[in-house]
Short mmCIF file of C-alpha atoms in Angstrom, two decimals:
data_model
loop_
_atom_site.label_atom_id
_atom_site.label_comp_id
_atom_site.label_asym_id
_atom_site.label_seq_id
_atom_site.Cartn_x
_atom_site.Cartn_y
_atom_site.Cartn_z
CA LYS A 959 36.63 28.52 7.38
CA ASN A 960 34.74 27.01 10.31
CA GLN A 961 35.57 28.77 13.52
CA VAL A 962 34.52 28.68 17.15
CA GLU A 963 35.45 31.65 19.29
CA GLN A 964 35.02 31.70 23.04
CA SER A 965 35.08 34.61 25.41
CA PRO A 966 36.41 35.57 27.78
CA GLN A 967 39.66 33.61 27.58
CA SER A 968 39.84 33.58 31.36
CA LEU A 969 37.63 34.62 34.22
CA ILE A 970 37.95 34.89 37.98
CA ILE A 971 34.81 35.04 40.09
CA LEU A 972 33.93 34.81 43.75
CA GLU A 973 32.37 31.65 45.09
CA GLY A 974 28.59 31.89 45.04
CA LYS A 975 28.45 34.33 42.14
CA ASN A 976 26.96 33.59 38.71
CA CYS A 977 28.83 33.85 35.44
CA THR A 978 28.20 33.50 31.72
CA LEU A 979 30.60 32.19 29.11
CA GLN A 980 30.16 32.95 25.43
CA CYS A 981 30.66 30.94 22.27
CA ASN A 982 30.31 32.31 18.73
CA TYR A 983 30.65 30.04 15.75
CA THR A 984 30.66 30.15 11.96
CA VAL A 985 30.21 26.40 11.37
CA SER A 986 27.70 25.77 8.63
CA PRO A 987 25.63 23.74 8.06
CA PHE A 988 25.13 23.28 11.78
CA SER A 989 24.44 19.95 13.44
CA ASN A 990 24.94 20.35 17.17
CA LEU A 991 26.79 22.28 19.86
CA ARG A 992 28.28 20.87 23.03
CA TRP A 993 29.79 22.35 26.14
CA TYR A 994 32.49 20.41 27.93
CA LYS A 995 34.12 20.97 31.32
CA GLN A 996 37.77 20.05 31.62
CA ASP A 997 39.45 19.92 35.00
CA THR A 998 43.22 20.38 35.06
CA GLY A 999 44.96 17.14 34.15
CA ARG A 1000 41.76 15.39 33.16
CA GLY A 1001 39.81 14.72 29.99
CA PRO A 1002 36.77 16.85 29.09
CA VAL A 1003 33.38 15.88 30.47
CA SER A 1004 30.21 16.59 28.51
CA LEU A 1005 27.87 19.10 30.15
CA THR A 1006 25.23 19.71 27.49
CA ILE A 1007 24.51 19.04 23.85
CA MET A 1008 22.02 21.01 21.76
CA THR A 1009 20.75 20.48 18.27
CA PHE A 1010 19.36 23.12 15.93
CA SER A 1011 15.84 22.93 17.36
CA GLU A 1012 16.87 23.31 21.01
CA ASN A 1013 17.56 26.73 22.46
CA THR A 1014 18.22 25.83 26.08
CA LYS A 1015 19.52 22.83 28.00
CA SER A 1016 20.26 22.52 31.70
CA ASN A 1017 22.50 20.24 33.70
CA GLY A 1018 22.26 21.10 37.36
CA ARG A 1019 23.71 24.56 37.90
CA TYR A 1020 24.80 24.73 34.26
CA THR A 1021 22.42 26.16 31.67
CA ALA A 1022 23.36 26.42 28.02
CA THR A 1023 21.50 28.51 25.48
CA LEU A 1024 21.68 28.46 21.72
CA ASP A 1025 20.65 31.04 19.13
CA ALA A 1026 21.14 29.28 15.80
CA ASP A 1027 20.17 32.42 13.88
CA THR A 1028 22.99 34.52 15.31
CA LYS A 1029 25.25 31.48 15.76
CA GLN A 1030 25.81 32.19 19.43
CA SER A 1031 25.72 30.06 22.53
CA SER A 1032 26.24 30.81 26.18
CA LEU A 1033 26.90 28.72 29.25
CA HIS A 1034 25.51 30.15 32.47
CA ILE A 1035 26.81 28.88 35.81
CA THR A 1036 24.64 29.61 38.80
CA ALA A 1037 25.88 29.91 42.37
CA SER A 1038 29.44 28.99 41.48
CA GLN A 1039 31.43 26.56 43.60
CA LEU A 1040 35.17 26.07 43.97
CA SER A 1041 34.81 22.82 42.03
CA ASP A 1042 33.63 24.79 39.00
CA SER A 1043 37.22 25.96 38.48
CA ALA A 1044 38.08 24.41 35.13
CA SER A 1045 38.27 25.10 31.42
CA TYR A 1046 34.98 25.16 29.53
CA ILE A 1047 35.15 24.16 25.89
CA CYS A 1048 32.54 24.84 23.23
CA VAL A 1049 32.43 22.29 20.41
CA VAL A 1050 30.40 22.73 17.24
CA SER A 1051 29.67 19.93 14.79
CA GLY A 1052 28.62 20.55 11.26
CA SER A 1053 26.87 18.09 9.00
CA GLY A 1054 29.16 15.58 7.37
CA GLY A 1055 30.87 13.76 10.16
CA TYR A 1056 33.96 14.47 12.21
CA GLN A 1057 35.67 16.38 9.47
CA LYS A 1058 33.53 19.31 10.55
CA VAL A 1059 33.94 19.19 14.31
CA THR A 1060 35.42 22.47 15.45
CA PHE A 1061 36.64 23.13 18.97
CA GLY A 1062 36.94 26.42 20.78
CA ILE A 1063 40.12 27.17 22.69
CA GLY A 1064 38.11 27.26 25.92
CA THR A 1065 37.46 29.67 28.78
CA LYS A 1066 39.51 29.13 31.89
CA LEU A 1067 37.34 29.79 34.93
CA GLN A 1068 38.74 30.22 38.42
CA VAL A 1069 36.38 30.40 41.37
CA ILE A 1070 37.94 31.87 44.48
CA PRO A 1071 36.66 31.81 48.07
CA LYS B 677 31.16 0.77 34.41
CA ALA B 678 34.84 1.53 34.24
CA GLY B 679 35.71 4.71 32.39
CA VAL B 680 38.03 5.25 29.47
CA THR B 681 41.61 4.40 30.35
CA GLN B 682 44.75 5.58 28.63
CA THR B 683 48.30 4.38 29.03
CA PRO B 684 50.83 5.60 29.68
CA ARG B 685 49.79 8.80 31.44
CA TYR B 686 53.13 10.52 30.86
CA LEU B 687 55.79 9.97 28.24
CA ILE B 688 59.06 11.69 27.39
CA LYS B 689 60.67 11.06 24.00
CA THR B 690 63.31 12.68 21.85
CA ARG B 691 62.99 14.00 18.32
CA GLY B 692 62.97 11.31 15.66
CA GLN B 693 61.68 8.58 17.93
CA GLN B 694 58.29 6.98 17.61
CA VAL B 695 55.64 6.43 20.24
CA THR B 696 52.57 4.26 20.73
CA LEU B 697 49.70 5.31 22.96
CA SER B 698 46.92 3.02 24.11
CA CYS B 699 43.24 3.59 24.84
CA SER B 700 40.69 1.21 26.34
CA PRO B 701 37.11 2.40 25.79
CA ILE B 702 34.12 1.96 28.01
CA SER B 703 32.78 -1.58 27.79
CA GLY B 704 30.31 -1.87 24.94
CA HIS B 705 31.52 1.24 23.12
CA ARG B 706 32.67 0.61 19.58
CA SER B 707 33.85 4.06 18.59
CA VAL B 708 37.18 5.49 19.69
CA SER B 709 38.33 8.96 18.70
CA TRP B 710 41.72 10.53 19.24
CA TYR B 711 42.45 14.20 19.84
CA GLN B 712 45.54 16.34 20.29
CA GLN B 713 45.31 19.17 22.80
CA THR B 714 47.81 22.02 23.01
CA PRO B 715 47.49 25.34 24.84
CA GLY B 716 47.59 27.39 21.66
CA GLN B 717 45.45 25.21 19.38
CA GLY B 718 42.97 23.66 21.77
CA LEU B 719 41.54 20.26 20.92
CA GLN B 720 42.10 18.99 17.41
CA PHE B 721 40.56 15.85 15.99
CA LEU B 722 43.01 13.19 14.80
CA PHE B 723 40.87 10.23 13.75
CA GLU B 724 38.02 7.96 14.73
CA TYR B 725 37.84 4.18 14.65
CA PHE B 726 34.65 2.16 14.62
CA SER B 727 34.58 -1.62 14.52
CA GLU B 728 38.28 -1.82 13.64
CA THR B 729 37.92 0.58 10.68
CA GLN B 730 39.01 4.19 10.45
CA ARG B 731 35.75 6.02 9.92
CA ASN B 732 36.90 9.64 10.01
CA LYS B 733 40.20 11.45 9.82
CA GLY B 734 41.36 14.94 10.69
CA ASN B 735 44.03 17.04 9.05
CA PHE B 736 47.19 15.56 10.50
CA PRO B 737 50.22 14.26 8.62
CA GLY B 738 50.72 10.60 7.89
CA ARG B 739 53.15 10.32 10.81
CA PHE B 740 50.04 10.00 12.96
CA SER B 741 48.33 6.66 12.59
CA GLY B 742 46.10 4.42 14.58
CA ARG B 743 44.33 1.13 14.73
CA GLN B 744 41.56 -0.57 16.61
CA PHE B 745 41.41 -4.14 17.77
CA SER B 746 38.48 -6.53 17.87
CA ASN B 747 37.89 -5.72 21.56
CA SER B 748 37.59 -2.01 20.61
CA ARG B 749 40.86 -1.09 22.28
CA SER B 750 42.76 1.39 20.17
CA GLU B 751 46.36 2.44 19.71
CA MET B 752 47.76 5.59 18.24
CA ASN B 753 51.26 5.77 16.80
CA VAL B 754 53.34 8.82 16.04
CA SER B 755 56.53 8.27 14.07
CA THR B 756 59.52 10.56 13.61
CA LEU B 757 58.53 12.74 16.55
CA GLU B 758 58.89 16.49 16.28
CA LEU B 759 59.05 19.08 19.05
CA GLY B 760 55.62 20.33 18.01
CA ASP B 761 54.11 16.94 18.80
CA SER B 762 54.39 17.72 22.50
CA ALA B 763 50.80 17.75 23.68
CA LEU B 764 48.09 16.04 25.66
CA TYR B 765 46.63 13.20 23.62
CA LEU B 766 43.07 12.35 24.52
CA CYS B 767 40.95 9.49 23.44
CA ALA B 768 37.18 9.39 23.71
CA SER B 769 34.78 6.52 23.36
CA SER B 770 31.14 6.40 22.40
CA SER B 771 28.62 3.88 21.19
CA GLY B 772 29.20 5.14 17.67
CA GLN B 773 25.87 3.77 16.55
CA ARG B 774 24.65 6.87 14.75
CA THR B 775 25.70 7.08 11.15
CA SER B 776 27.41 10.45 11.38
CA GLY B 777 28.90 9.73 14.78
CA THR B 778 28.74 13.35 15.76
CA THR B 779 25.81 13.33 18.17
CA ASP B 780 26.99 10.49 20.36
CA THR B 781 28.03 11.53 23.84
CA GLN B 782 31.74 11.05 24.02
CA TYR B 783 33.48 10.01 27.21
CA PHE B 784 37.07 11.14 27.43
CA GLY B 785 39.99 9.43 29.08
CA PRO B 786 42.50 11.29 31.27
CA GLY B 787 44.95 11.67 28.41
CA THR B 788 48.59 10.89 27.79
CA ARG B 789 50.96 13.81 28.26
CA LEU B 790 53.69 13.49 25.61
CA THR B 791 56.81 15.61 25.85
CA VAL B 792 59.26 15.61 22.96
CA LEU B 793 62.76 16.88 23.73
#
């Protein structure tokens, strides 16, 4: 069964600190992996998307890495800001269309002053 | 460009009723996907429409249906509502031009919060 597991489930960090969120998946065959940010009461917003051949992708203070061999991805947030408080969702697509899109439950990040 | 809009934003229904949710995609986008989001299950894919045709479907019962109009606007209908249908329903639009549809960047709307009593 295709699964996407994210850790930690929730995280509280001080403003200005860095943090790393993890995503492990079992989706196979693999097509791509995306990270989304979802603010409370809003729809998810795409941060990065990586295919099999890409092992890192940056979007401002967000850097995603991918190890397709170990089926792991991480999202690193640098110099966190209060506006980074949100849920971060890892989404893995397998070959074959939407039938094989698997979503993680998400990591809820709270940045405090 | 205007973003994805969904109406209504909030809805309260009782068990057994039916509901219709609406989604207007970004101008020029031909693909609209629908998702159900609950705290325990996360985001789950319902179905995708492309050029008025259902192109992909998730594992939801037949009570969940949808359609897409010639202007790419989409509606989702849920009949015979159950308590477990309470969720945030999100739609996302994309160009949909790639065959598989899975590598398009999707742009999500704000969602419709459905509460079933």
